[in-house]
PDB file of C-alpha atoms and ligand atoms in Angstrom:
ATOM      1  CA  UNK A   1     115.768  90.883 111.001  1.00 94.00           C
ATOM      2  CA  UNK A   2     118.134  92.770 108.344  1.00 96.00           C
ATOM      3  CA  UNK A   3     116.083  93.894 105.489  1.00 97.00           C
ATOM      4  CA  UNK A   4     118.759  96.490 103.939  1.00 98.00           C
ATOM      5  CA  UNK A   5     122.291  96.247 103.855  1.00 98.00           C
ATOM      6  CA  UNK A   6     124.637  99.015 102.638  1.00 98.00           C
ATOM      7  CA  UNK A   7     127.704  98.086 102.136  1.00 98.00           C
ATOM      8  CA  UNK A   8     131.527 100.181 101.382  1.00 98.00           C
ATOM      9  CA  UNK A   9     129.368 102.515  99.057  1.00 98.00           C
ATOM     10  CA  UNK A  10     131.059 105.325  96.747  1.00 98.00           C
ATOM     11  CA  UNK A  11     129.029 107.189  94.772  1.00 98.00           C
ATOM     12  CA  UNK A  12     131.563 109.765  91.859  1.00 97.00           C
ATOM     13  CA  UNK A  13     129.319 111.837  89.517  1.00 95.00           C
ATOM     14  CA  UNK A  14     131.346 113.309  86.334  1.00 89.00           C
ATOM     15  CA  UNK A  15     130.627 116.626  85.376  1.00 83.00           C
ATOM     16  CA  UNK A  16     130.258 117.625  81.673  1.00 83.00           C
ATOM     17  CA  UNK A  17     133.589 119.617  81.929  1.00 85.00           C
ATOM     18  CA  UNK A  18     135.392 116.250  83.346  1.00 85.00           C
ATOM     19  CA  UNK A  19     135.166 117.363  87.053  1.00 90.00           C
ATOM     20  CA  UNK A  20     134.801 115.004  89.791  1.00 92.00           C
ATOM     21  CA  UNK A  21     132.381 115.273  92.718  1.00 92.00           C
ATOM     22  CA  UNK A  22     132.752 112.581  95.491  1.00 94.00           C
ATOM     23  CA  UNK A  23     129.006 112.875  96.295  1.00 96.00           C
ATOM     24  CA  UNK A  24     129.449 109.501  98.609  1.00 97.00           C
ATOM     25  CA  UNK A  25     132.326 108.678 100.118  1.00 97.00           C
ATOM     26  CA  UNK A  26     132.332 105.546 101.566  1.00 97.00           C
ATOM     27  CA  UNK A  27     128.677 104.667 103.122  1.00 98.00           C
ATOM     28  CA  UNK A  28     127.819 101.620 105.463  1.00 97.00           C
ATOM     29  CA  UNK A  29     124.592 100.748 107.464  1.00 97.00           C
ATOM     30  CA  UNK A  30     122.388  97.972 108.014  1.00 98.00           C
ATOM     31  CA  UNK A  31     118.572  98.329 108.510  1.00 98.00           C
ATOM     32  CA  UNK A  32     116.205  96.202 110.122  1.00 97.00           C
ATOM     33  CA  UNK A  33     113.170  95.194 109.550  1.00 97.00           C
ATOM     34  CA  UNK A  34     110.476  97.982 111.242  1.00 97.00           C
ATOM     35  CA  UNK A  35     112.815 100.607 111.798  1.00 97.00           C
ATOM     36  CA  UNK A  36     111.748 104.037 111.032  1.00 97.00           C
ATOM     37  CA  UNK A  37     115.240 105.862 109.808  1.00 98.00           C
ATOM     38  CA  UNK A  38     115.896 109.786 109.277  1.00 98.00           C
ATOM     39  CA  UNK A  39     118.680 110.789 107.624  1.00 97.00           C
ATOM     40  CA  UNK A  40     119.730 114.593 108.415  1.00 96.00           C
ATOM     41  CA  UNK A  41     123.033 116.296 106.865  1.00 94.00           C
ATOM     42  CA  UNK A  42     123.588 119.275 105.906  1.00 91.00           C
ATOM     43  CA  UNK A  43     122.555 120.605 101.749  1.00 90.00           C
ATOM     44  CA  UNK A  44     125.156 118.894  99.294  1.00 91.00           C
ATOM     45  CA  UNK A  45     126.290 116.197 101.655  1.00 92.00           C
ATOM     46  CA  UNK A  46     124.707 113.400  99.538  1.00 94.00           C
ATOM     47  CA  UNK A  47     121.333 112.603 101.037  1.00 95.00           C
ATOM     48  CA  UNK A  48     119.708 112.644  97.684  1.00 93.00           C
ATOM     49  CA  UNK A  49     122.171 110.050  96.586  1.00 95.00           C
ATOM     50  CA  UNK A  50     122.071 107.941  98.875  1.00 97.00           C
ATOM     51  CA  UNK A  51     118.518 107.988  98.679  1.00 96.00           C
ATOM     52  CA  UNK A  52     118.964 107.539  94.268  1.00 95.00           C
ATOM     53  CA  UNK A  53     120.874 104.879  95.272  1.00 97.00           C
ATOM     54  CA  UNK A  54     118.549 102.793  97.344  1.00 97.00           C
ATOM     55  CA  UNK A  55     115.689 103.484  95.121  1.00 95.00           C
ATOM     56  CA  UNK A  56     117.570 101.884  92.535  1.00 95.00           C
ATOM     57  CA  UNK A  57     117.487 104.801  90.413  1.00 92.00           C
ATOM     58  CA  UNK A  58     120.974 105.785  90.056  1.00 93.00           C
ATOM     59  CA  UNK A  59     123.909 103.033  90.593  1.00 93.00           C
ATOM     60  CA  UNK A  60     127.160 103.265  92.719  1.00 97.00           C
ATOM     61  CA  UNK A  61     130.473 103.791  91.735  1.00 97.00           C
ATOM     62  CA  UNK A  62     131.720 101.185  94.165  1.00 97.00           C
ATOM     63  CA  UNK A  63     130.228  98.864  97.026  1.00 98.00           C
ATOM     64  CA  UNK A  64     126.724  96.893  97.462  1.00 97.00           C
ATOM     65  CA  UNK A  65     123.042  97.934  98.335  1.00 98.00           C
ATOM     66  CA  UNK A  66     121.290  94.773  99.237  1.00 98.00           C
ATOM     67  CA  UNK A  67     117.615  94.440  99.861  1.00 97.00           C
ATOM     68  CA  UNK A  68     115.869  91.592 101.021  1.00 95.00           C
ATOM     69  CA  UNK A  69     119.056  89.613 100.265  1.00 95.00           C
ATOM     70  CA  UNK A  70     119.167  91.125  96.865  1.00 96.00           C
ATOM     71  CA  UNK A  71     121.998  92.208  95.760  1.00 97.00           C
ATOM     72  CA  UNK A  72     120.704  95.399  93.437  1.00 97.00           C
ATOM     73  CA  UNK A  73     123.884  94.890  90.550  1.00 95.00           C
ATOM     74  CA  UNK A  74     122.673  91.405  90.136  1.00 95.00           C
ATOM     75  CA  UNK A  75     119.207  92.604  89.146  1.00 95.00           C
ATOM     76  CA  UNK A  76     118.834  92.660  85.222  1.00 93.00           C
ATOM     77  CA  UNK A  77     118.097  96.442  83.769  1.00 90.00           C
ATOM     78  CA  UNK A  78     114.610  95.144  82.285  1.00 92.00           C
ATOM     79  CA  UNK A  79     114.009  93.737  85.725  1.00 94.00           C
ATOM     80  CA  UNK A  80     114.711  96.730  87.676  1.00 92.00           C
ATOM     81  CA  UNK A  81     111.121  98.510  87.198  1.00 90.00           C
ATOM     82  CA  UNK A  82     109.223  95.642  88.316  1.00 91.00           C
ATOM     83  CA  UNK A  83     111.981  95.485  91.468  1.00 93.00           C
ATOM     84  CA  UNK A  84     111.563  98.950  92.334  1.00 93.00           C
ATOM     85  CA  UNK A  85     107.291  98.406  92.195  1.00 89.00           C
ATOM     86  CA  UNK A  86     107.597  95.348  93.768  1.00 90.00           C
ATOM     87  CA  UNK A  87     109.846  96.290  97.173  1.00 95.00           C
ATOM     88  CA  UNK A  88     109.813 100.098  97.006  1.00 95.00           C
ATOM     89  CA  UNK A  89     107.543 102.638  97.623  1.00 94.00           C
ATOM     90  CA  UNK A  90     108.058 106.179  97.562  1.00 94.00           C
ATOM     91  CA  UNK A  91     107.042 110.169  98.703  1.00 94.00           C
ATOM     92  CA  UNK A  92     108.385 112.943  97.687  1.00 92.00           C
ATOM     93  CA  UNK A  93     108.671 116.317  98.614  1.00 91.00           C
ATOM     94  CA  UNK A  94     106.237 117.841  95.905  1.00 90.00           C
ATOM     95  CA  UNK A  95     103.982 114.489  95.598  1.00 93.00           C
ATOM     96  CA  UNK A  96     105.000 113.752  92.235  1.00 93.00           C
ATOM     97  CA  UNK A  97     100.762 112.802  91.149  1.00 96.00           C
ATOM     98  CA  UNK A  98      99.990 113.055  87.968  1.00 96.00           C
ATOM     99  CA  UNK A  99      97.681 115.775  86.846  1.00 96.00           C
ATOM    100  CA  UNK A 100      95.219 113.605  84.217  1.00 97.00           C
ATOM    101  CA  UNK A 101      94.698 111.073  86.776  1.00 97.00           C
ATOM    102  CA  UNK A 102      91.828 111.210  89.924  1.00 97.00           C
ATOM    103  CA  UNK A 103      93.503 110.447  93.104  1.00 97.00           C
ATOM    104  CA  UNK A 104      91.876 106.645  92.994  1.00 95.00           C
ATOM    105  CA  UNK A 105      93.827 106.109  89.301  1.00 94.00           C
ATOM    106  CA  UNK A 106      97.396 107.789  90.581  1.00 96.00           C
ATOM    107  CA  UNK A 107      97.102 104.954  93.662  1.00 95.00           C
ATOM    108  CA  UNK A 108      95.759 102.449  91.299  1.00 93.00           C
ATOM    109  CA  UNK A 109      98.937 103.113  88.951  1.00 90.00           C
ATOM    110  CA  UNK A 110     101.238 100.980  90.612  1.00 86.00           C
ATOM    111  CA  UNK A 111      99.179  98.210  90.262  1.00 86.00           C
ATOM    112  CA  UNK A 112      97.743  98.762  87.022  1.00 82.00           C
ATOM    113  CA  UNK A 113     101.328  98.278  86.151  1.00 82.00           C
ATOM    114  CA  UNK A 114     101.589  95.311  87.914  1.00 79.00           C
ATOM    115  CA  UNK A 115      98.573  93.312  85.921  1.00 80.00           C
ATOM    116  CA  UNK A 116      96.091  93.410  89.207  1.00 83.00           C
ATOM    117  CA  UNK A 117      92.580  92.962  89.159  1.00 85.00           C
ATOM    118  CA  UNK A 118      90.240  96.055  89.376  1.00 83.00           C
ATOM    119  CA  UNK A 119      88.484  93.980  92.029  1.00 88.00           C
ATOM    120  CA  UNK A 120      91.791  93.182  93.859  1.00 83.00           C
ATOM    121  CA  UNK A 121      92.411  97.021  93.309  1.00 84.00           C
ATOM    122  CA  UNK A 122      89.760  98.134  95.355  1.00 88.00           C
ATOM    123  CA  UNK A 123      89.511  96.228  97.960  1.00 87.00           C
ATOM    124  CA  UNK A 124      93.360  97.083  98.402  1.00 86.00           C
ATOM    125  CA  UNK A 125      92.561 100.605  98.306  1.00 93.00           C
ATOM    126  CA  UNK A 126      89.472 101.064 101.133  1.00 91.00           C
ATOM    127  CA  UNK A 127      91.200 100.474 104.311  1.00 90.00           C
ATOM    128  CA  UNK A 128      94.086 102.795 103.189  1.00 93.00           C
ATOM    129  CA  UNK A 129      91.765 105.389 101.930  1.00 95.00           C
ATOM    130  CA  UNK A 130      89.942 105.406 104.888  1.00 94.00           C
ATOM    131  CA  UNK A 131      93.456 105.370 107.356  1.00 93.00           C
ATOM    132  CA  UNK A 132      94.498 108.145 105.557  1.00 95.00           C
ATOM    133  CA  UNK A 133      91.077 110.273 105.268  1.00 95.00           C
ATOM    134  CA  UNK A 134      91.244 110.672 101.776  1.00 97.00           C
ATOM    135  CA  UNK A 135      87.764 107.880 100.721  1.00 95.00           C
ATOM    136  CA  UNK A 136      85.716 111.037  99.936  1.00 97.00           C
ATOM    137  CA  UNK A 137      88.236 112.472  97.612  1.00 97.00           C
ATOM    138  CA  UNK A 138      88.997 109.228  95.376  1.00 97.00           C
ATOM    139  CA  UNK A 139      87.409 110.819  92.188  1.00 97.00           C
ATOM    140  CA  UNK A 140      88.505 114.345  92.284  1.00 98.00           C
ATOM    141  CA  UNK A 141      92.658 115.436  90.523  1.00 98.00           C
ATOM    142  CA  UNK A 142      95.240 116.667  92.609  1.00 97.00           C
ATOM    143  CA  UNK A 143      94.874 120.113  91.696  1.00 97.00           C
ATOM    144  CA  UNK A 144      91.001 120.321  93.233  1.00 97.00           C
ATOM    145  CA  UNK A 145      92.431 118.961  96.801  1.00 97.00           C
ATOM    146  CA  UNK A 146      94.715 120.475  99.117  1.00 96.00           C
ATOM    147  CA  UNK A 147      98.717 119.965  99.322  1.00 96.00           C
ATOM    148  CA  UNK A 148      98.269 117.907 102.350  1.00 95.00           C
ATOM    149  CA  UNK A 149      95.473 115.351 100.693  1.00 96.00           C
ATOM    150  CA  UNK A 150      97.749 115.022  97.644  1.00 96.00           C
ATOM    151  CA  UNK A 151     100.417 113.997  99.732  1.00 94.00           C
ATOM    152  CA  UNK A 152      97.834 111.385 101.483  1.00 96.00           C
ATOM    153  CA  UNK A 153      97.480 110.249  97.947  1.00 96.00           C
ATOM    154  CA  UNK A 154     101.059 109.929  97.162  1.00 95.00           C
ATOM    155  CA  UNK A 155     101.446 107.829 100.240  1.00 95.00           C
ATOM    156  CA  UNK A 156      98.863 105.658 100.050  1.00 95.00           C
ATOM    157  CA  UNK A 157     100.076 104.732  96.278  1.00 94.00           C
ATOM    158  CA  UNK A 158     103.523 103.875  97.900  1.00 94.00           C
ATOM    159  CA  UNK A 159     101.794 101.963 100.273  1.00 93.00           C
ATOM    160  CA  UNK A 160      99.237  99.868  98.171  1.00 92.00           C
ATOM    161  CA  UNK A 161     101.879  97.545  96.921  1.00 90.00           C
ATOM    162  CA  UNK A 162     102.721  96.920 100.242  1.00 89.00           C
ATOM    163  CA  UNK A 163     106.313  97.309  99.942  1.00 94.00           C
ATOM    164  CA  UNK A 164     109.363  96.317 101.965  1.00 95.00           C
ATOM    165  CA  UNK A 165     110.532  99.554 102.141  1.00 97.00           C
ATOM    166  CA  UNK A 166     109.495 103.437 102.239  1.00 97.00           C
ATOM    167  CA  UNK A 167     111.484 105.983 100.919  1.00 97.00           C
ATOM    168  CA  UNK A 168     110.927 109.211 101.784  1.00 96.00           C
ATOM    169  CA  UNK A 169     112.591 112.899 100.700  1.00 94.00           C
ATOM    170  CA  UNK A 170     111.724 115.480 102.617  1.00 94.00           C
ATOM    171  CA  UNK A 171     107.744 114.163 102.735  1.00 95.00           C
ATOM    172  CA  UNK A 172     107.363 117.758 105.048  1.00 95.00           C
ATOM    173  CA  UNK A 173     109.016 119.775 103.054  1.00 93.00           C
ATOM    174  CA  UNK A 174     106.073 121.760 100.861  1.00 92.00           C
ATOM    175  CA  UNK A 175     103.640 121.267 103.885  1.00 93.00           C
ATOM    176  CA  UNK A 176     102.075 123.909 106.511  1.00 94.00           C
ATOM    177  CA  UNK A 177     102.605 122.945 109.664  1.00 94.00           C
ATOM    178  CA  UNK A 178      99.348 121.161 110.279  1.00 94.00           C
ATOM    179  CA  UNK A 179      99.504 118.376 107.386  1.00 94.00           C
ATOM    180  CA  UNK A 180     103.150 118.117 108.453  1.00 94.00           C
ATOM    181  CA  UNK A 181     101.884 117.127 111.876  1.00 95.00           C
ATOM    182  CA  UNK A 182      99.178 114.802 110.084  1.00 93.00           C
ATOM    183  CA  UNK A 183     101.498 113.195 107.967  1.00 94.00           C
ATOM    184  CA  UNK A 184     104.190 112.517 110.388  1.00 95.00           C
ATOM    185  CA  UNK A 185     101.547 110.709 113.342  1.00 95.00           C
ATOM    186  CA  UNK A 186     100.185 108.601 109.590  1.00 94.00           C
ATOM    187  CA  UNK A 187     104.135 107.464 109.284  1.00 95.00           C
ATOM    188  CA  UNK A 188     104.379 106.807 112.931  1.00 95.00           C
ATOM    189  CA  UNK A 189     100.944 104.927 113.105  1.00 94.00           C
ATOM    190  CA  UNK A 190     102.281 102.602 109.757  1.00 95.00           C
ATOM    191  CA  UNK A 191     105.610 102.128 111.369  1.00 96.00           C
ATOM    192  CA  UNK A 192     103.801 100.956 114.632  1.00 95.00           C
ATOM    193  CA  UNK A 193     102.104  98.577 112.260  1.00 95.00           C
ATOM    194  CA  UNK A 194     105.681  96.942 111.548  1.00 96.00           C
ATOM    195  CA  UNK A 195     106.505  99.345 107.774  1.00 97.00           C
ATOM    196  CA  UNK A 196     109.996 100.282 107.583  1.00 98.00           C
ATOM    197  CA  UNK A 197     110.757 104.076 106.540  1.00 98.00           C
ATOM    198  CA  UNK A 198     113.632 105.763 105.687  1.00 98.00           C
ATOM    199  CA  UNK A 199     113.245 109.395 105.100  1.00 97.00           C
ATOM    200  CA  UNK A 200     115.442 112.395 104.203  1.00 97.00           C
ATOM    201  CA  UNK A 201     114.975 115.389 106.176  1.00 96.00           C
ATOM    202  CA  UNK A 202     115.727 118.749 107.295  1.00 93.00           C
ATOM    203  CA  UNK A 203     113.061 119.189 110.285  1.00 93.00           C
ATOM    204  CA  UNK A 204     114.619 118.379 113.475  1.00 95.00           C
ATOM    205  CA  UNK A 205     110.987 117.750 115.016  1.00 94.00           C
ATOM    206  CA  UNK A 206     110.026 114.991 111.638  1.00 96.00           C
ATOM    207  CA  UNK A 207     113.830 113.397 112.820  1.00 97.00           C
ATOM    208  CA  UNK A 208     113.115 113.537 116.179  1.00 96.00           C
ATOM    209  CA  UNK A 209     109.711 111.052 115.360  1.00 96.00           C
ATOM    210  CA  UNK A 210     111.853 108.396 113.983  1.00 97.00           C
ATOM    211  CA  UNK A 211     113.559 105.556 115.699  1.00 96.00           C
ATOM    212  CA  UNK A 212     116.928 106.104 114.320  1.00 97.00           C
ATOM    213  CA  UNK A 213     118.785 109.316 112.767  1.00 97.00           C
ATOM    214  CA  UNK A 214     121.516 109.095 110.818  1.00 97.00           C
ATOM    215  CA  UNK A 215     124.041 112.042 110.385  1.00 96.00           C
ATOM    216  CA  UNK A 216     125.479 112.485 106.392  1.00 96.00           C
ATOM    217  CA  UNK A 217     128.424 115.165 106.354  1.00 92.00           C
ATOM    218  CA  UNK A 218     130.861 115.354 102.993  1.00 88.00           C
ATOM    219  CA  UNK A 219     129.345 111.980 101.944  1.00 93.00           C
ATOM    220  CA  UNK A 220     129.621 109.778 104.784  1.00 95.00           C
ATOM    221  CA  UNK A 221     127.415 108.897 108.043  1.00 96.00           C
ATOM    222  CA  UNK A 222     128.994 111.133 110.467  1.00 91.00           C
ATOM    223  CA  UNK A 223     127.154 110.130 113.793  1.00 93.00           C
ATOM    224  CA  UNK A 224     123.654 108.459 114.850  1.00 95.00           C
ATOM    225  CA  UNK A 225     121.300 108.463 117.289  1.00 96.00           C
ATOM    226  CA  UNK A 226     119.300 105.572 118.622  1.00 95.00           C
ATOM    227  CA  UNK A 227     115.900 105.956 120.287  1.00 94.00           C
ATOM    228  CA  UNK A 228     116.174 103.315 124.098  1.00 92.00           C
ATOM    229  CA  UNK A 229     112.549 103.488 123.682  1.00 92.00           C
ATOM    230  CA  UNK A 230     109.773 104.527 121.211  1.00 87.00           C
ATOM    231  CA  UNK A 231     108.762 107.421 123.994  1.00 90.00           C
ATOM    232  CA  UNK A 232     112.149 108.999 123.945  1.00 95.00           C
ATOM    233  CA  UNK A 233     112.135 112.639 123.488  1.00 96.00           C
ATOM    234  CA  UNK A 234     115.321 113.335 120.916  1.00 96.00           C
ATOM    235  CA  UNK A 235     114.784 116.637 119.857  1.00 95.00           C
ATOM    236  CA  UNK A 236     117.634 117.979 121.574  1.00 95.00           C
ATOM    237  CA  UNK A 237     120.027 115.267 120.795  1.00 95.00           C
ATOM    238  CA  UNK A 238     119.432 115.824 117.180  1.00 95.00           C
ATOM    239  CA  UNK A 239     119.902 120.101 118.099  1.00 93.00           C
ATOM    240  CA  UNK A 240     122.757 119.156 119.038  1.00 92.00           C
ATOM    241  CA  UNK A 241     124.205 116.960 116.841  1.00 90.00           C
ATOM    242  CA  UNK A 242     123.159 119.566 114.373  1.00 86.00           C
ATOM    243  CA  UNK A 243     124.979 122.454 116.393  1.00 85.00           C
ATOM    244  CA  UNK A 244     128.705 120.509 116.107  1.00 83.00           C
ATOM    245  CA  UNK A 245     128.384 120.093 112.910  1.00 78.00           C
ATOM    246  CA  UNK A 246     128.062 123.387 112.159  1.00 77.00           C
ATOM    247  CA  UNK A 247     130.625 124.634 114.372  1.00 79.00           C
ATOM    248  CA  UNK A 248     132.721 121.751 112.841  1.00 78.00           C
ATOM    249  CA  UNK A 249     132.458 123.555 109.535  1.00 76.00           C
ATOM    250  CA  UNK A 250     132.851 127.079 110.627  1.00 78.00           C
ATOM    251  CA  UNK A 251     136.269 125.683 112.015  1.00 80.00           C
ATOM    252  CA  UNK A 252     137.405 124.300 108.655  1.00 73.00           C
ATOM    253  CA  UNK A 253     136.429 127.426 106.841  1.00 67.00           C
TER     254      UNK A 253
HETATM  255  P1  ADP B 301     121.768 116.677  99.312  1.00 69.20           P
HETATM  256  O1  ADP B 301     120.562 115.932  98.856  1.00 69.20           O
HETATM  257  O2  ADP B 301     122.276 116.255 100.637  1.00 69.20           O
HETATM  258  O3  ADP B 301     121.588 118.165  99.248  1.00 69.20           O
HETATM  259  P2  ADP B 301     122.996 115.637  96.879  1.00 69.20           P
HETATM  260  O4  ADP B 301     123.003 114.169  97.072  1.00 69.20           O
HETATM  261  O5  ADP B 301     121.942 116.195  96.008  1.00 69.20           O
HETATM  262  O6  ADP B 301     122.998 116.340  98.300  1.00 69.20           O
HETATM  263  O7  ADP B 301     124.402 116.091  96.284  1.00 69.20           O
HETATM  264  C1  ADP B 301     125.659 115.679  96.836  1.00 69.20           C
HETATM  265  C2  ADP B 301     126.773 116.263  95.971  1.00 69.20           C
HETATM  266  O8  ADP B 301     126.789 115.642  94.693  1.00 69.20           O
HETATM  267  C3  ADP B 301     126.676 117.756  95.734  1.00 69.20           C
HETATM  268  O9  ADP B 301     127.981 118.287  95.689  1.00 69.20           O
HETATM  269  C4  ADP B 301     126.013 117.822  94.375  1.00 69.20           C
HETATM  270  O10 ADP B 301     126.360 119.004  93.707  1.00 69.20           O
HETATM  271  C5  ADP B 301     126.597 116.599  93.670  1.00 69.20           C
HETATM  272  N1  ADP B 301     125.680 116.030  92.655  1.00 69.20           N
HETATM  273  C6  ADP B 301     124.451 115.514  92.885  1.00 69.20           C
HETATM  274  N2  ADP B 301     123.901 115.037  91.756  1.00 69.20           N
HETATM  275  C7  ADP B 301     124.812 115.253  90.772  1.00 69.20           C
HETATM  276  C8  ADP B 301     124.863 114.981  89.363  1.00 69.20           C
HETATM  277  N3  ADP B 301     123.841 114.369  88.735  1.00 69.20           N
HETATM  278  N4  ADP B 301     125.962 115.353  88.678  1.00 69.20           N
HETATM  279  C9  ADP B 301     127.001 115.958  89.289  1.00 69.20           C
HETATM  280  N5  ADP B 301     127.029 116.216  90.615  1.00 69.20           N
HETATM  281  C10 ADP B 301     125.965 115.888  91.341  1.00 69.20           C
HETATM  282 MG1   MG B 302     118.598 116.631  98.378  1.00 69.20          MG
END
């Protein structure tokens, strides 16, 4: 089943001196509904975007983003908070927690903001504290637990709204190796469970745990590779897919 539809999209940012940049060029994918999705591409080629763009945080300059059926230019500005809370969820590179808040409140915030019951709240919040080893840690603030248990925290308050879709930018990126590995086998155990994930990033071995990778060069999806099976070892496929792109460049230089 197709849960997100991009469609023809173009994405121009103006410059304050009146200088174009094509950050998209012309964008087009469909996913379905349980696919885990990396998106690789060199720095600059528009992964952040794209990403903006299906977060429903920045809008295109031409073409359609469709989730669930929705169509994201038909959603009303004063609608588009309660969208993104609703459908999205989201992990970033450097957690984005906030500092006054325990763990328990920063996962609670979504809902807070969506009028739930404290009751609702925490039963909502036990099995995912407990999936993600982070129950004993509920009442401490980011800065008293470690880089990897904030970003356990930051994923289980994408999570607790139980959204349609996860998006991810570079969710490795400010870990050591061993939360990496932690958070990546947490991913693959929620996308086993059926959650679909689409995440930016620049580790081959992250890529190589999705079921899909998608290739961004100069704005548009350049090349893919599709997992036959879950068990499919991809690592050098993505190598080198990597590899041709670079010597691709080197060429044009
Ligand atoms: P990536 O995440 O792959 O490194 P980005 O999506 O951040 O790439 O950027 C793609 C291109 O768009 C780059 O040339 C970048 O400089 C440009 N760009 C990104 N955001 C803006 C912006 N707000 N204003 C102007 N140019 C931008
Ligand atoms: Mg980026």
């Amino acid at each position: 089943m197709e849960i997100l539809k991009v469609q023809n999209v173009k994405k121009v940012y103006q410059s304050h001196k009146g200088a174009k940049v094509e950050a998209l060029v012309d964008i087009n994918f469909t996913v379905n509904k349980g696919e885990y999705i990396a998106i690789m591409g060199e720095s600059g080629s528009g992964k952040s975007t794209l990403l903006n763009i299906l977060a429903s945080l920045d809008d295109v300059t031409r073409g359609e983003v469709l989730l669930e059926g929705v169509n994201y230019k038909q959603i009303q500005n004063d609608e588009l908070a309660a969208f993104r809370r609703q459908h999205l969820g989201f992990v970033f590179q450097d957690f984005n927690l906030l500092d006054q808040f325990t763990l328990k409140d920063n996962i609670f915030l979504p809902l807070v903001l969506a009028d739930h019951s404290v009751k609702e709240m925490n039963a909502k919040i036990k099995d995912l504290a407990s999936i993600l080893e982070i129950d004993h840690l509920l009442e401490k603030y980011p800065y008293e637990v470690s880089g990897g248990q904030q970003q356990r925290a930051a994923v289980a308050r994408a999570l607790i709204t139980a959204p349609s879709l996860i998006l991810a930018d570079e969710p490795t990126g400010a870990l050591d190796s061993r939360s990496a590995q932690e958070l990546l086998n947490l991913f693959a155990r929620f996308h086993q469970a059926g959650q679909t994930i689409i995440m930016v990033t620049h580790s081959v071995y992250a890529a190589s745990k999705a079921s899909r990778v998608l290739f961004i060069k100069d704005g548009k999806i350049n090349s893919e590779i599709h997992k036959r099976d879950k068990n499919e070892d991809i690592t050098q496929q993505i190598f080198d897919m990597q590899s041709a792109a670079i010597v691709q460049r080197s060429r044009s230089l």
